[in-house]
PDB file of C-alpha atoms and ligand atoms in Angstrom:
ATOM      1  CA  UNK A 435     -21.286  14.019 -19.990  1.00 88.00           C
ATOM      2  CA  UNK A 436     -21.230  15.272 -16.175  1.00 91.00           C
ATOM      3  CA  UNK A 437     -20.224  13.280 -13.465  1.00 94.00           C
ATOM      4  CA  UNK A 438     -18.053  13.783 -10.387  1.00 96.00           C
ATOM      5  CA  UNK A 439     -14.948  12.029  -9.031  1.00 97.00           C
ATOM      6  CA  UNK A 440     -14.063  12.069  -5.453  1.00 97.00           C
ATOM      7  CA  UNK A 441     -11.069  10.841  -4.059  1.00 98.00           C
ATOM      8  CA  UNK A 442      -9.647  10.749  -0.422  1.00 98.00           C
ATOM      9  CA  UNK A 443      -7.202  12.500   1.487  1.00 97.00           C
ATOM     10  CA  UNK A 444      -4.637   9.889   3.414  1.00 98.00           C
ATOM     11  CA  UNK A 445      -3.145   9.519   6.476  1.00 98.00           C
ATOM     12  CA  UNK A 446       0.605   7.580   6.124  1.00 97.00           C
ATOM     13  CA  UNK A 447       3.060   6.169   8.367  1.00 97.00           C
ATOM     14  CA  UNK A 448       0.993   6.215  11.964  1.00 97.00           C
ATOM     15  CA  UNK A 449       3.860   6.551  13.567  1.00 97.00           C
ATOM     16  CA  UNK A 450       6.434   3.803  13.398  1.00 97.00           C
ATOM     17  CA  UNK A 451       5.186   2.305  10.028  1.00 97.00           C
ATOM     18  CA  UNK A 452       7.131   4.756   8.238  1.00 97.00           C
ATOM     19  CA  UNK A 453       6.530   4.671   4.069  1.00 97.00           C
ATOM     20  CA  UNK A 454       4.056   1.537   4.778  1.00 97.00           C
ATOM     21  CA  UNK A 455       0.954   1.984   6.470  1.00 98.00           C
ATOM     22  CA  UNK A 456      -1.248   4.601   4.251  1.00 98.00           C
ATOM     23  CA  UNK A 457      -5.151   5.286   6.298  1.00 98.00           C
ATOM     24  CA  UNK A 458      -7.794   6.800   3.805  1.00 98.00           C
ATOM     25  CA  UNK A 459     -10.366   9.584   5.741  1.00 98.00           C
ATOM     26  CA  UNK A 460     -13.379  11.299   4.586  1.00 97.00           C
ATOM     27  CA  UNK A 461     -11.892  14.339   3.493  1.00 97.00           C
ATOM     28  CA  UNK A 462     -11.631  14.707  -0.349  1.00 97.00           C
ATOM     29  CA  UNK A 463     -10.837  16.628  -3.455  1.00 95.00           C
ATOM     30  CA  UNK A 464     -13.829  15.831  -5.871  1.00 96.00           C
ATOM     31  CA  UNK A 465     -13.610  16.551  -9.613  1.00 96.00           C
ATOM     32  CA  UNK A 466     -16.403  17.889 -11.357  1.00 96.00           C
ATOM     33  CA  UNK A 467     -16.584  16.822 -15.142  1.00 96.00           C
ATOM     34  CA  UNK A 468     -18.809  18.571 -17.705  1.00 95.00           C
ATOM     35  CA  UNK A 469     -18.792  18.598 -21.178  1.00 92.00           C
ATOM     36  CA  UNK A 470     -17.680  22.140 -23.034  1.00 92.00           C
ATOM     37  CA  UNK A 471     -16.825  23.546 -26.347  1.00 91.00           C
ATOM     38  CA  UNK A 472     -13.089  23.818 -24.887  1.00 91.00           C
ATOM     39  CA  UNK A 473     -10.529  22.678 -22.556  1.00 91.00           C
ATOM     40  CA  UNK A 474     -10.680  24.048 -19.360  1.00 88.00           C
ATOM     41  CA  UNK A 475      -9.301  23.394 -15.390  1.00 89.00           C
ATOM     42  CA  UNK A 476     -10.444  25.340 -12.498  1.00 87.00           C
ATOM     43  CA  UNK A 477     -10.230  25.400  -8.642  1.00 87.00           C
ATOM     44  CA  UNK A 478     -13.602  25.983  -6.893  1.00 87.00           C
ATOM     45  CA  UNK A 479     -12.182  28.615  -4.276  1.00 77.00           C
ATOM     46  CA  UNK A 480      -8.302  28.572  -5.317  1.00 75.00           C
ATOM     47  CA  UNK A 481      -6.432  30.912  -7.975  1.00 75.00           C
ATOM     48  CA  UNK A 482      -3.802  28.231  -9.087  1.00 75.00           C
ATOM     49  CA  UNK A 483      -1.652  29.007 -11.455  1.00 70.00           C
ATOM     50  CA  UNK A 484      -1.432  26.576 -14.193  1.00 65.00           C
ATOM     51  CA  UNK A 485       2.571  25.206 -13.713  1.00 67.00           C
ATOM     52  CA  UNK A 486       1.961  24.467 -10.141  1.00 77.00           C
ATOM     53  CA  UNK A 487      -1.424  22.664 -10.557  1.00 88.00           C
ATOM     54  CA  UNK A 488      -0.399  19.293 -10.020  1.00 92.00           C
ATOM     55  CA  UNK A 489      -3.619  17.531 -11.246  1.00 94.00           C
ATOM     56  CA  UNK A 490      -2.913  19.654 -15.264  1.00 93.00           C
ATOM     57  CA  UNK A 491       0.942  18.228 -15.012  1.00 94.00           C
ATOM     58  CA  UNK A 492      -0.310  14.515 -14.609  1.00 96.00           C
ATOM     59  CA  UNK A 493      -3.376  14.643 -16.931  1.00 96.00           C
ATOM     60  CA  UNK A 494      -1.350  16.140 -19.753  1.00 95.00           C
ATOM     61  CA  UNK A 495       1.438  13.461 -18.701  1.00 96.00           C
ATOM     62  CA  UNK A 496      -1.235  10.723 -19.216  1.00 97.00           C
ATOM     63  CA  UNK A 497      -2.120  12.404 -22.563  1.00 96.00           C
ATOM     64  CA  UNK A 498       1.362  12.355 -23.892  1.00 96.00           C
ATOM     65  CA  UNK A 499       1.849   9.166 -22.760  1.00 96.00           C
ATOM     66  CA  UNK A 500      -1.078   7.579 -24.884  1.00 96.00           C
ATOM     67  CA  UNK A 501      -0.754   9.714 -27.854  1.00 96.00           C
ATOM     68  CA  UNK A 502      -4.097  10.973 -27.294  1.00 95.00           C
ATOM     69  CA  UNK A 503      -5.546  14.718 -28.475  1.00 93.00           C
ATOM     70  CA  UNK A 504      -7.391  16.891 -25.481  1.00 92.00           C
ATOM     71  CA  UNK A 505     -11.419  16.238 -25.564  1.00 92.00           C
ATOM     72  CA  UNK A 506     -12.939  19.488 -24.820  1.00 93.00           C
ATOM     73  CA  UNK A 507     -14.035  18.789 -21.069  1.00 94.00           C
ATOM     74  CA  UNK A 508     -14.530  21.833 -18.094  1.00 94.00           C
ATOM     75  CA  UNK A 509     -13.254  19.891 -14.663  1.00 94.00           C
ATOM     76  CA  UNK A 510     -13.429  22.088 -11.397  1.00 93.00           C
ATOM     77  CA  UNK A 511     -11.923  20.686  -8.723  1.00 93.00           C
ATOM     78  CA  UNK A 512     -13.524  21.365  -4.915  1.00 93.00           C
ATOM     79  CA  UNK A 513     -10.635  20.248  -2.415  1.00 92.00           C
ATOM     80  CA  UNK A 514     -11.231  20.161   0.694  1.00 93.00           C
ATOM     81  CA  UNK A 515      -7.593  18.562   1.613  1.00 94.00           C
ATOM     82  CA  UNK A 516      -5.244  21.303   2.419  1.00 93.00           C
ATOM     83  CA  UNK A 517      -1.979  20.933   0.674  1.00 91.00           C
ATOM     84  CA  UNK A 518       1.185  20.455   2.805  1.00 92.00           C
ATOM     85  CA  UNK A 519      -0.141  19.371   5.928  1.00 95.00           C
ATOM     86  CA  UNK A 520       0.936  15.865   5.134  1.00 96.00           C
ATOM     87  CA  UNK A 521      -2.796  14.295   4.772  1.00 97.00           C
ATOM     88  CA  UNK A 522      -2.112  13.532   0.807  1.00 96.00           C
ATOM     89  CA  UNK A 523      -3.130  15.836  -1.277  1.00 95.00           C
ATOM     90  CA  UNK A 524      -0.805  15.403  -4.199  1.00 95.00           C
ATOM     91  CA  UNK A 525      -1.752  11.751  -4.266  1.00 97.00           C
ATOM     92  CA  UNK A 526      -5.716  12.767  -4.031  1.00 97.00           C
ATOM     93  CA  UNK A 527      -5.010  15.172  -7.385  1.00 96.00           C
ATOM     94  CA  UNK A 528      -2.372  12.439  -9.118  1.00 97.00           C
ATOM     95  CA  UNK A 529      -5.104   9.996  -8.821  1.00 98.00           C
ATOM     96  CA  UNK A 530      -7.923  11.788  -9.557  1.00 97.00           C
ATOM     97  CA  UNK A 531      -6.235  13.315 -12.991  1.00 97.00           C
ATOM     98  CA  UNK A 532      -5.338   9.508 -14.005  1.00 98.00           C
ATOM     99  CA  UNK A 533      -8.933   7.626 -13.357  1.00 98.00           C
ATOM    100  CA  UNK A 534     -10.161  10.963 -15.385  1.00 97.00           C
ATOM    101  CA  UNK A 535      -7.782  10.386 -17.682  1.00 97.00           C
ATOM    102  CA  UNK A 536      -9.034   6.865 -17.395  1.00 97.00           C
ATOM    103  CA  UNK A 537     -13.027   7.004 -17.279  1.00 96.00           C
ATOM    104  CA  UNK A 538     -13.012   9.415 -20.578  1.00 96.00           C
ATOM    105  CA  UNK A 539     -10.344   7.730 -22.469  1.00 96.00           C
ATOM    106  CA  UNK A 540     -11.976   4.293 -21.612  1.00 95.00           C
ATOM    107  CA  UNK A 541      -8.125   2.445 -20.849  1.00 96.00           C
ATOM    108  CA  UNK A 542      -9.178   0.431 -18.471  1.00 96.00           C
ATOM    109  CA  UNK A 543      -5.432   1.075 -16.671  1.00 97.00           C
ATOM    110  CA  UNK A 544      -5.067  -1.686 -14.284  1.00 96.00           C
ATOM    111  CA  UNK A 545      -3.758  -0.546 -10.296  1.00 96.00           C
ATOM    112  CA  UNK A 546      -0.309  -1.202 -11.602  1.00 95.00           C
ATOM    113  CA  UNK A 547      -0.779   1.285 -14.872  1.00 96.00           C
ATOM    114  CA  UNK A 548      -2.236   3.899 -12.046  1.00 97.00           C
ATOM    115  CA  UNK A 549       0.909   3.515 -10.229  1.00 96.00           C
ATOM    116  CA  UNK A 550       3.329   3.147 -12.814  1.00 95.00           C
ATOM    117  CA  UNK A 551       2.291   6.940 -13.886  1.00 96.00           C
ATOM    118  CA  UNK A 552       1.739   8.392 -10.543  1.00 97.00           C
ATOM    119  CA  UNK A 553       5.312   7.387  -9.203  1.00 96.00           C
ATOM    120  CA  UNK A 554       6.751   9.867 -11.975  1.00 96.00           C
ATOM    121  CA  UNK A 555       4.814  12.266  -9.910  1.00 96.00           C
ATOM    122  CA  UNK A 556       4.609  10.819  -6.390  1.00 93.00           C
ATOM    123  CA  UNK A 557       6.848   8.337  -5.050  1.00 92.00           C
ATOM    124  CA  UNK A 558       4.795   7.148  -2.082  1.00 94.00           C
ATOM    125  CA  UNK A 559       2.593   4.137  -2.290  1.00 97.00           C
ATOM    126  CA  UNK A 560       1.587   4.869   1.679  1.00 97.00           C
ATOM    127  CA  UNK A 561      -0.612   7.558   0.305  1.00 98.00           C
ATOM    128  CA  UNK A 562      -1.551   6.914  -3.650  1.00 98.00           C
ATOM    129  CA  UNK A 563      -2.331   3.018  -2.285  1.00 98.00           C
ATOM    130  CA  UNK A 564      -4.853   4.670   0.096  1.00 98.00           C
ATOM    131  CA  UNK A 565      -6.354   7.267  -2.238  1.00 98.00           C
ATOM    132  CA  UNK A 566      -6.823   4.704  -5.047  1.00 98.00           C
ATOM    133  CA  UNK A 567      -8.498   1.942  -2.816  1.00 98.00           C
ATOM    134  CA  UNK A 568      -9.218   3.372   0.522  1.00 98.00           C
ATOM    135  CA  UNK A 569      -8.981   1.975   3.509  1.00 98.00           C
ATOM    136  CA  UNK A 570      -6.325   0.688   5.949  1.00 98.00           C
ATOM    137  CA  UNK A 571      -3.102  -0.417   3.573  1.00 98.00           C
ATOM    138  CA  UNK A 572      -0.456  -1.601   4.085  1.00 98.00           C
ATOM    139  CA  UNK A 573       1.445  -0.456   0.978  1.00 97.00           C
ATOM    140  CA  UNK A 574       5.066  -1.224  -0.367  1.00 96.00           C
ATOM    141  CA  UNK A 575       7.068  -0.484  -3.530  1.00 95.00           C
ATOM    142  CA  UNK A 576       9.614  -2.672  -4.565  1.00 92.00           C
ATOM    143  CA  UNK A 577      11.215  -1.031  -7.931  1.00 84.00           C
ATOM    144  CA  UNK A 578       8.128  -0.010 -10.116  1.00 78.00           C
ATOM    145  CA  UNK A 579       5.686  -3.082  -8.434  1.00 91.00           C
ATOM    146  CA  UNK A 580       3.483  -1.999  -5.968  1.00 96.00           C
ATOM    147  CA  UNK A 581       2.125  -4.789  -3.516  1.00 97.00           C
ATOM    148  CA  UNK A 582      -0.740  -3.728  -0.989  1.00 97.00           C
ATOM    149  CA  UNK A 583      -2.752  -5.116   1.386  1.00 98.00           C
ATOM    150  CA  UNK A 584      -5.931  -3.788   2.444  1.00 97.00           C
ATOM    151  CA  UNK A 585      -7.286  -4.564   6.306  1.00 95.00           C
ATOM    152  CA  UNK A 586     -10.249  -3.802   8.404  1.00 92.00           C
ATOM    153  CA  UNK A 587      -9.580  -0.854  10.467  1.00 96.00           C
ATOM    154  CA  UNK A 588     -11.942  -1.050  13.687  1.00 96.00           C
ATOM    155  CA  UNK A 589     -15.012   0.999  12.870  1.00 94.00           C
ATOM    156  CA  UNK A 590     -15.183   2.382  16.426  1.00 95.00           C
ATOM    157  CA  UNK A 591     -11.999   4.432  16.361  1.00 97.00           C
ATOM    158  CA  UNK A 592     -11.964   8.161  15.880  1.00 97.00           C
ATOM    159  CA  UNK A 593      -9.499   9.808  13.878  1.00 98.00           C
ATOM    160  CA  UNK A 594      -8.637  13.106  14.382  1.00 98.00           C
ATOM    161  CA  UNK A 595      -6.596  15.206  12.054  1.00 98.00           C
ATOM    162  CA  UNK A 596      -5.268  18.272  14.360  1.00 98.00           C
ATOM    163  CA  UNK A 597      -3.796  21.142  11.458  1.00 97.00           C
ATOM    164  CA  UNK A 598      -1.467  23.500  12.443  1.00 97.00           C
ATOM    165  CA  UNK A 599      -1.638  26.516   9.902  1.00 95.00           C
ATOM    166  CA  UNK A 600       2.163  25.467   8.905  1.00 94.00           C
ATOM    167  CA  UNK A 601       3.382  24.133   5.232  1.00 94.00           C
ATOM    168  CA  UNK A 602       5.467  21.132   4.998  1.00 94.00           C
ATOM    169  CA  UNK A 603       6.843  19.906   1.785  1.00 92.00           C
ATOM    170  CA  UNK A 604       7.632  16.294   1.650  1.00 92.00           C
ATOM    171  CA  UNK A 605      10.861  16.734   0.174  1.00 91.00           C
ATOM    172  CA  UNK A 606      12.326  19.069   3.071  1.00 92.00           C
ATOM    173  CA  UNK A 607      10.733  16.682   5.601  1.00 93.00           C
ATOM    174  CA  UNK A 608      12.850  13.633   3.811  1.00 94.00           C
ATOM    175  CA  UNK A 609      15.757  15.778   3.833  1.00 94.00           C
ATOM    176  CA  UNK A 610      16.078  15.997   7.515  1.00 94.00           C
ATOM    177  CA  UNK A 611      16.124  12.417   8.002  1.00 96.00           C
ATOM    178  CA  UNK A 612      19.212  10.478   8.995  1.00 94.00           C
ATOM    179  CA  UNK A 613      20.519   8.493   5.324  1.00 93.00           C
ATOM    180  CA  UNK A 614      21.503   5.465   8.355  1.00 95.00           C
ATOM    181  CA  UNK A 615      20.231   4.678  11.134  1.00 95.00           C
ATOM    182  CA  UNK A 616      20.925   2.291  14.245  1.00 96.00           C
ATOM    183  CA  UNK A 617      20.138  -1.297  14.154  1.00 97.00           C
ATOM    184  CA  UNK A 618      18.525  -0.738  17.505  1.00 97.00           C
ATOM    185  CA  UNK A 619      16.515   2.028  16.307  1.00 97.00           C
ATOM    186  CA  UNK A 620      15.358  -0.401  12.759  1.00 97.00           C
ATOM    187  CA  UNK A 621      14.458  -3.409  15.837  1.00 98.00           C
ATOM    188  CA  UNK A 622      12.380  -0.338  17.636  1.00 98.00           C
ATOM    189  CA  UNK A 623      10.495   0.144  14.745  1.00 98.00           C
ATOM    190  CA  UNK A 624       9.976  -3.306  13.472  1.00 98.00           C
ATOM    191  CA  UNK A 625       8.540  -3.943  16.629  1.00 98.00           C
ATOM    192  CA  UNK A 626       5.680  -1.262  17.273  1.00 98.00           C
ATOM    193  CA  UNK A 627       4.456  -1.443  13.572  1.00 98.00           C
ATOM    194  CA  UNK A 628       4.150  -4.979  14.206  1.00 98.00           C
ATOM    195  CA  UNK A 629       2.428  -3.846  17.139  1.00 98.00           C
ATOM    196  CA  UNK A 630       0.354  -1.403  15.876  1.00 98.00           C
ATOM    197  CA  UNK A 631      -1.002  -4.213  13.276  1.00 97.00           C
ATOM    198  CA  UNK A 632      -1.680  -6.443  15.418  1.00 97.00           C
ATOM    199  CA  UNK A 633      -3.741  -4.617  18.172  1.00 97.00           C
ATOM    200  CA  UNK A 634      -5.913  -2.900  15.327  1.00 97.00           C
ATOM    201  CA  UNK A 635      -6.696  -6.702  14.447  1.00 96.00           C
ATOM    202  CA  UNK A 636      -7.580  -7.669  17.519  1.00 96.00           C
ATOM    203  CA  UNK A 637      -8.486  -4.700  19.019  1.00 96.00           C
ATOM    204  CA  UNK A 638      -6.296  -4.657  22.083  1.00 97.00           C
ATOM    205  CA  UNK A 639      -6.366  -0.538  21.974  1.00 98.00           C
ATOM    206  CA  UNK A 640      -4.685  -0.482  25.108  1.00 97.00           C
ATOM    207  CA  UNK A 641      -1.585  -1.472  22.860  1.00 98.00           C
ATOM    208  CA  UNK A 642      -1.453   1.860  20.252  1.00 98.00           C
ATOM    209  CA  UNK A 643      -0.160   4.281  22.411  1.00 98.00           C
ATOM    210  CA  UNK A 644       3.467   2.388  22.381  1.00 98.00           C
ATOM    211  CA  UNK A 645       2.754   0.895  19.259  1.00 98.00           C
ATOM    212  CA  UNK A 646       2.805   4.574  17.619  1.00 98.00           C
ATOM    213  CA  UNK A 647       6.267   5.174  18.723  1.00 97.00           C
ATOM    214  CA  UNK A 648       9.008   5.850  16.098  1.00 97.00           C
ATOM    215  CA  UNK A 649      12.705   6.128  16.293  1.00 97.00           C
ATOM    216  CA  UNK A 650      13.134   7.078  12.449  1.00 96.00           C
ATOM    217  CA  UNK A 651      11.202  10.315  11.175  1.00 97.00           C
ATOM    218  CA  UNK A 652       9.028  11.668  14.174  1.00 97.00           C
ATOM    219  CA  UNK A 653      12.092  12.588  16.687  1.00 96.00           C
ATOM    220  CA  UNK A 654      13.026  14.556  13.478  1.00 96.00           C
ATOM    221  CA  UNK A 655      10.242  16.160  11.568  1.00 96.00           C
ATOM    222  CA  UNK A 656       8.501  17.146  15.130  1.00 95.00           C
ATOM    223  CA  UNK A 657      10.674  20.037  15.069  1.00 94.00           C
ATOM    224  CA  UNK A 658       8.784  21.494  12.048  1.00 95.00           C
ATOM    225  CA  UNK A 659       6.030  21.332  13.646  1.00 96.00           C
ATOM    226  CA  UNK A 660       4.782  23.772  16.512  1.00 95.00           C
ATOM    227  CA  UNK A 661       4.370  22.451  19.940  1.00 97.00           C
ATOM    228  CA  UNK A 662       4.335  19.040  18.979  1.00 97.00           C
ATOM    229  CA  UNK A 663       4.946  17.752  22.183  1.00 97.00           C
ATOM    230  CA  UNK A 664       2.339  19.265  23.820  1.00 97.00           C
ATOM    231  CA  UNK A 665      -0.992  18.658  21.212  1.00 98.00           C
ATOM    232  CA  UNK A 666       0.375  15.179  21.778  1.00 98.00           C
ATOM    233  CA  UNK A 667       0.325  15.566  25.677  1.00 98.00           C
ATOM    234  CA  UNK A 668      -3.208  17.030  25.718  1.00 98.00           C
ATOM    235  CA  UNK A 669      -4.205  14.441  23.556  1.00 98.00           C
ATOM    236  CA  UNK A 670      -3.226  11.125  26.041  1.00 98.00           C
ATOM    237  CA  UNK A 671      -4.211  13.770  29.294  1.00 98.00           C
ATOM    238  CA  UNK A 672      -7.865  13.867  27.471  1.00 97.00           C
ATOM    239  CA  UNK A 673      -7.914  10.135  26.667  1.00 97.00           C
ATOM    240  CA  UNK A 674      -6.513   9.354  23.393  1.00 98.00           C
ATOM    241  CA  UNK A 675      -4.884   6.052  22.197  1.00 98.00           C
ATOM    242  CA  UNK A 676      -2.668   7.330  19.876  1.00 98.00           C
ATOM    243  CA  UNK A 677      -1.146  10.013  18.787  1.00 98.00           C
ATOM    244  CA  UNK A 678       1.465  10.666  15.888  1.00 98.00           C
ATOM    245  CA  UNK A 679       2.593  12.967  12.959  1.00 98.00           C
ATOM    246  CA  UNK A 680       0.376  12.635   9.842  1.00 98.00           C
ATOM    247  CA  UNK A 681       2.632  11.669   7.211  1.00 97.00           C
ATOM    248  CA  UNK A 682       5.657  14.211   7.158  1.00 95.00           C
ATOM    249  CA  UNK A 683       3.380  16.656   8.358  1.00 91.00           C
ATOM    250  CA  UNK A 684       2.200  19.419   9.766  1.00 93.00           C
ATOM    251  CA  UNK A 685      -1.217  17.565  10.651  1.00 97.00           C
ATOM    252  CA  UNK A 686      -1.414  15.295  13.739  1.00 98.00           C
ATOM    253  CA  UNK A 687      -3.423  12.521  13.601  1.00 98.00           C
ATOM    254  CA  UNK A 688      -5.131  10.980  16.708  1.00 98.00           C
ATOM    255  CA  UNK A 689      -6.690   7.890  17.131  1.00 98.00           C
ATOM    256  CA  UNK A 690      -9.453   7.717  20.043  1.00 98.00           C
ATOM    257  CA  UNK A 691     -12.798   6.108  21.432  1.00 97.00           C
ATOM    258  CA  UNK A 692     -13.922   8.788  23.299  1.00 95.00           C
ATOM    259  CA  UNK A 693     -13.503  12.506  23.835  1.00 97.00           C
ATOM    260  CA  UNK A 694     -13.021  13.566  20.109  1.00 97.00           C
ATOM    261  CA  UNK A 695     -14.441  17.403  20.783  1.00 97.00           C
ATOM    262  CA  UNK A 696     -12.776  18.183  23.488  1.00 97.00           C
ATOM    263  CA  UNK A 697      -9.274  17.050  22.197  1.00 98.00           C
ATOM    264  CA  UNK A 698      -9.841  18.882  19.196  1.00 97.00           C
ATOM    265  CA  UNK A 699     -10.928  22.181  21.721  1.00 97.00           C
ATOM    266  CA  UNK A 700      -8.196  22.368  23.382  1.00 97.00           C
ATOM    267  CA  UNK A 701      -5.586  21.659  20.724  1.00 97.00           C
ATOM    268  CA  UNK A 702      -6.928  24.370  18.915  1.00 97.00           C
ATOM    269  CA  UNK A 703      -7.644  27.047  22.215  1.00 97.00           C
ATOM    270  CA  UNK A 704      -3.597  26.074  23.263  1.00 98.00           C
ATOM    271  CA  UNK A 705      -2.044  26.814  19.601  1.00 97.00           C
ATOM    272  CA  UNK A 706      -4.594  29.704  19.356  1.00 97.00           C
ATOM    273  CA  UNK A 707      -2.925  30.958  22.644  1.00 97.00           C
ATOM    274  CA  UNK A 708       0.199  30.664  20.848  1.00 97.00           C
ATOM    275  CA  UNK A 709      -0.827  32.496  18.272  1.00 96.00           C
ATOM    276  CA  UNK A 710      -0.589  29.731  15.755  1.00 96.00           C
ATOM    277  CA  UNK A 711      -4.070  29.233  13.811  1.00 96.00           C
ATOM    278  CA  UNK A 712      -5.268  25.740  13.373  1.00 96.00           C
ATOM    279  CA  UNK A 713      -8.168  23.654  12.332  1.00 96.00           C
ATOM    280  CA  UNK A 714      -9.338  19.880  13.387  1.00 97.00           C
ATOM    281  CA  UNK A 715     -10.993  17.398  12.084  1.00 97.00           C
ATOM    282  CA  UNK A 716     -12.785  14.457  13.119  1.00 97.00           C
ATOM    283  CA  UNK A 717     -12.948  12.110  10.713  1.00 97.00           C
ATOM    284  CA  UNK A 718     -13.572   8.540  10.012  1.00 95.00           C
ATOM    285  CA  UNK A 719     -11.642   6.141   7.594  1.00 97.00           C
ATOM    286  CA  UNK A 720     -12.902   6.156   3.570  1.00 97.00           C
ATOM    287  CA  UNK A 721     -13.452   2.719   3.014  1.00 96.00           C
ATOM    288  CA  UNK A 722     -13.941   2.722  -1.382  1.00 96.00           C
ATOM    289  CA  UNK A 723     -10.798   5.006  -2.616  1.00 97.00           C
ATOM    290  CA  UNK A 724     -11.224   6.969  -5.882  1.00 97.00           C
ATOM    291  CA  UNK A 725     -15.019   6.699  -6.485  1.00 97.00           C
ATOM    292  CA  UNK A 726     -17.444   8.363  -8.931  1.00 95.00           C
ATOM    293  CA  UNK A 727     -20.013   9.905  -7.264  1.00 90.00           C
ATOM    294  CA  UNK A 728     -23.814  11.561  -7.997  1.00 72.00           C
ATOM    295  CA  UNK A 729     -23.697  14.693 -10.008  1.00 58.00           C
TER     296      UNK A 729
HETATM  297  N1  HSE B 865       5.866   8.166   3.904  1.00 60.51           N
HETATM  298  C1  HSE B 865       6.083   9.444   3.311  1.00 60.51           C
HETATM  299  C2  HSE B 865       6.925  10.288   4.249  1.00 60.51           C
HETATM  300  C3  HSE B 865       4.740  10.064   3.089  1.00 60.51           C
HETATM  301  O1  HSE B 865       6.675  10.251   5.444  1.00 60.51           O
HETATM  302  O2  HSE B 865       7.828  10.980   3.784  1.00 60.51           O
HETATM  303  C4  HSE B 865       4.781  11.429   2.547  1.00 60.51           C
HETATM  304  O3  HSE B 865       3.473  11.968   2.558  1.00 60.51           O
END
């Protein structure tokens, strides 16, 4: 046996689509599979220790919950995600340990037995949906049933992912958030999300930059992130559509037809000045979710 699993990092909320619209991109962790005389997890590049790997915790989980024994299997795991930068890591590693779990168990789990497992882990369907099935989602939970629906996202948009060298955990990002908000502020929201669907359908790009506007998390979690207001003013000065925090963050995501190098330049020359390390991306959208690929 030796095959490899690859499975995308996500980009969720897109500004006011908060915990419902989940993007896939082309950056992944990829598990490498091999038969082996014993059982044995290891990071390509990473000294994780074994309670905080996250990918161990959910295959074991999977184990115990199907009474099965360990098969003597070496997986490494190359991730090229960063973890805490809200671009969905844990999701990436929940769903990759499961559809292992999966291929060399031979379950056959359905999307709903994928979910039902990861949300003991994970309780975000904006970015498991995404890393499961790729592509544009938009992805809801209602008690333990997950509905999704997958859409075209328009194959001429950039996405960057600007990644300030700053950890955000999920949990402290939730934390800050109001527990009610304004009915004003729900309306503001319903509206641009709305928005933001329908001009990615018909491509009226003109429409993003409102339609990313948010009135429930990003007034909130830009704080934790460094000079948030102005990557997203260089951004729109140097042409982009849209701009908006990547998840809870730190990463800022961009959306843009033109211009993607020099955004990311001088992003990365103004934090740099700042003395806050940073790395972009330019990516495009992962259209197949949690895929085996060539050896
Ligand atoms: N929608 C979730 C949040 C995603 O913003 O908290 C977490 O990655």
């Amino acid at each position: 046996m030796d095959f490899k699993l690859k499975v995308p990092a996500s980009m969720s909320n897109l500004g006011a689509g908060f915990d419902t619209f989940g993007l896939a991109v082309n950056l992944y962790n990829i598990f490498h599979v091999k038969s082996s005389n014993t059982f044995f997890i290891s990071f390509e590049d990473l000294d994780i220790k074994p309670e905080e790997n996250l990918f161990l915790k959910v295959y074991k989980r999977c184990l115990e919950a199907f009474k099965e024994k360990e098969i003597p299997v070496d997986i490494t795991i190359k991730t090229e995600i960063p973890f805490s930068r809200g671009l969905g890591s844990s999701s990436s590693a929940i769903i990759g340990a499961i559809k292992i779990f999966d291929i060399l168990y031979k379950k056959g789990l359905s999307y709903d037995d994928i979910f039902k497992i990861a949300y003991e882990f994970e309780p975000h369907p904006d970015n498991l949906v995404p890393a499961l099935v790729g592509g544009f989602n938009v992805c809801l939970k209602d008690d333990n049933q997950t509905f999704f629906n997958k859409l075209d996202f328009p194959k001429e948009l950039k996405i960057l992912a600007i990644i300030p060298d700053v950890k955000i955990s999920t949990e402290e990002a939730r934390k800050i958030l109001p527990q009610k908000i304004d009915i004003k502020d729900a309306v503001y929201n319903i509206q641009r999300s709305n928005l933001l669907l329908s001009s990615l359908i018909s491509k009226r790009f003109e429409l993003l930059k409102e339609a990313v506007k948010d009135k429930i998390h990003q007034p909130y979690r830009k704080s934790l992130i460094p000079y948030y207001d102005d990557i997203e003013n260089i951004a729109y000065d140097n042409g982009a559509l849209a701009v908006f925090i990547s998840g809870s963050g730190s990463t800022i995501g961009v959306f843009t037809l033109r211009n993607e190098c020099l955004i990311c330049k001088r992003a990365s020359l103004f934090l740099s000045a700042k003395n806050i390390k940073s790395s972009c991306k330019i990516l495009s959208v992962d259209r197949e979710g949690a895929k085996i690929c060539q050896s």
